[in-house]
Amino acid sequence: MHQGLDPEEARQRLRREGPNELPSAGRRTPLHIAAEVLREPMFALLLGAAVIYLILGDVLEGIILLLFASLSVTISVVQETRSERVLETLRAMTSPRALVIRGGQRVRIPGRDVVRGDLVIVAEGDRVPADALLLTANDLLVDESLLTGESVPVRKRALQSGEQAPAIPGGDDQPTVFSGSLVVRGVATAEVFATGAHTEIGRIGKALATIDPATPGLKAQTTQLVQAFALLGFTATFVTVIVYGLLRGSWLEACLAGIALGMSMLPEEFPLVLTVFMTMGAWRISRARVLTRRSAAIETLGSATVLCTDKTGTLTENRMSVVALATPDLVMDWKGTGLPPTAELQRLLRYGALASSPEGFDPMDRAIRSADATSPDNAELVRSYGLTTGLLAVTQVWRHSGREFVTVAAKGAPEAIAGLCRLDQSAAAEIRSTVESLAAKGIRVLAVAGAEWDNAAALPERPQDFPFSWIGLIGLADPLRESVPEAMAQCRTAGIRVIMITGDYPVTAQAIGRMAGLNDAVVATGSEIAGLTDEELAQRVKHVDIFARILPEQKLRIVKALQSRGEVVAMTGDGVNDAPSLKAADIGIAMGGRGTDVAREASSIVLLDDDFGSIVRTIRLGRRIYDNLRKAMAYIVAVHLPIAGLAMLPLFTGLPLVLHPLHIAFIEMIIDPACSIVFEAEAAEPDLMRRPPRSPTARLFSTAMISWSVIQGLLAFATVAGVYLLAARRGLPAEDIRALSFFALILANIGLILINRSRRGLSVDFLTGRSPVLAGIVTFTLALLALSVSWQPARALFGFGPLHGDDIGMIVAAILAFLLVLLPLKLLARRLGAV
């Protein structure tokens, strides 16, 4: 009789070694996260711009900017706070209730109170509370898929005298059980040798805590551009005030000119647009049944070059089912389409079900019982012979009402059942051939035998003493998801390489990979990777699309090896073992339905419906979001040039000042919704998924894009300056010159929107209602312009004079000429990759 630890000794060990849970890493509070966010230049400049507007007296603009700043900070705080839940989830998973022996008594305690040296008793349906060595094991079967990714439970046995136990999960007939794994059959007593952070699942948790998520590239690029614009804007403002005041002697006008120029160049649109696009992008992706947990993943989706996918639960359905049946006279693929047509195959399933545990957790037993659709009879389980190292088979004896004899059913390894049936070498060789052909398809094969025994009161002590006869083979597999082949094909079209990384056996992985459409010519195993340096692994991953028998830390190594080659890696997974690689990948994609909490919390994106095809839809949306973001940023750069130019032009010409702060505020009413809403809502380009992935080193603000934006802006400025100078040459009053120039600037702004909306040409489909937001903005803008020159109070507020028919004709002609010059230049820019 096992005595276990003395209760006092257990208490002392708990004090010395700590509870059986992951140690709490200095968790950041929402206030700490908010302080970090507010220290970043992007948000600091956004808040600073709002304060400047408030100081200038533009309360509405200041309040709007403050609201957007608050929204941006809130979103970032929420996202960062959610990521802090990862270790909390791991701690909860590693602390189930545990049945232990202490002082010779069985007591049930919280899992966190289990200590090293405790004797724990685990039975069917229990979670193992800590890593432990098996002292006794009766027909023990354990599901370690959360740690290994292998869907099939593994057999366990007791530790032999003098034996050195393996320290890693996976594989049959091992004497070690691991924290977090599930007992699906049998009962065992085990001695704990590792708790908390020292367990296998604890090592994963520690690795997860030390991995930094990918740094968002757009955020860094936008911050740099914002800083450059801010420096340029403040410098230009200071120079304008000084030069204008010295040359003209009117320091009031100098201040107005400087303030207008500064407002025109303040870079609040850039962080605003980035925030709106990321927030709206997450919302659009959520409508496709995908949850975006980190907005940085949205920007990275379009540049993903490699998709690393787990097999179990990602490519497959993570449930065992009967896919093949074989009898001496017939082999057929069944695939769950209905009852087999022959009585012989029905008998095979019936005996397979009788050899399975009636209410067990073993997924293979469940699959066989589900496949057996024969009418249940009144049968009573008389005796069960468990799996042993000497006989890898389970035998169960059933008594049926109305019968004097009992029915005996056995299932297990084909070679073990062949031995029970005493088959000759020829029959055994034929069975091996069938097993090998099914195994080559990734099918796990169990053999079934049956017997009858006359005396239920005098059953033999060993299953070998029953007069078994061979019935057949049952093939089981975790089937491929129906959406996978099509999703794989779309990934190839989009130029995305798919790699499968699994803890399953190479033959099974190769078969699934073949069905999914992967290159299965070469399979690399975990033992092979263990012998490679990081540099050698980086070369190896270049040619291998299937990795099998991979440990959690090896998944992480593969992801990092791909990243070292410049690849942008998206990683899918659903188990605890996937969490570190999900977090380290540029894009972590967790399966929401079957995925563990740890996987979901470590990922950037969660597929709510577990549909592998959703990955392709998500990548398409990510590409669209980036495409539209690029258009919006190009528009912002372009539109600021004519505004700044018109603010500075009077400085060099001696002509009347055109733009006051109020005019800039009016222009912002067009720019802000146009760049943040109109461009965000643009439909995807037709060739979006036919383009190769964006280069990982490609910058949003590339030289080509900036150059194209500058060309647009300079042409717009030339058009507006031409109207301004022509009006001045005609000797018009200052109010008329201001009205003509301002109208030309607004219409040029609308022209820039239409030019940048599409990569193909001038996009005017808003006239047909295909872009109601843009139609509303254009209508609202033109109505306000008309009001500003027709209503005396508004005209006085803006400092405008009346416009006549010839004035409007001049403006329209100038804008049409601007667009006609810009269109052929756009076609050239597209060929050069600037659009």
XYZ file of N, CA, C and O in Angstrom, residues 12 25 183 266 374 430 520 562 618 677 707 741 764 789:
56
model
N 5.682 21.748 3.674
C 7.010 22.377 3.643
C 7.522 22.511 2.205
O 8.104 23.536 1.829
N 4.663 36.665 -14.063
C 5.638 37.628 -14.566
C 5.056 39.009 -14.346
O 3.898 39.237 -14.582
N -6.420 11.861 -19.553
C -6.514 10.395 -19.504
C -7.814 9.980 -20.181
O -8.900 10.387 -19.758
N 0.459 70.320 -40.416
C 0.389 69.461 -39.228
C -0.041 68.053 -39.642
O -1.021 67.891 -40.367
N -25.744 -0.705 -36.029
C -26.661 -1.821 -35.806
C -27.499 -1.574 -34.571
O -27.125 -0.823 -33.682
N -0.354 -11.430 -45.755
C -1.391 -10.721 -46.520
C -1.976 -9.571 -45.698
O -2.240 -8.479 -46.222
N 4.922 16.573 -51.134
C 5.220 15.560 -50.118
C 6.458 14.744 -50.451
O 6.676 13.687 -49.866
N 12.655 30.562 -40.923
C 12.016 31.176 -42.081
C 12.155 32.690 -42.035
O 12.434 33.339 -43.047
N -9.106 36.145 -45.255
C -8.468 37.125 -44.385
C -7.275 37.774 -45.075
O -7.070 38.986 -44.977
N -12.297 57.576 -44.527
C -13.532 56.810 -44.744
C -13.694 56.396 -46.200
O -13.920 55.231 -46.507
N 7.297 60.032 -54.759
C 7.550 60.809 -55.976
C 6.261 61.051 -56.748
O 5.998 62.159 -57.228
N -9.237 81.341 -55.918
C -8.147 80.425 -55.555
C -8.629 79.313 -54.635
O -8.243 78.142 -54.789
N -14.868 57.630 -61.171
C -16.024 58.516 -60.963
C -17.295 57.701 -60.736
O -18.398 58.192 -60.965
N -20.417 81.799 -51.031
C -20.341 82.973 -51.918
C -21.715 83.579 -52.192
O -21.800 84.677 -52.758
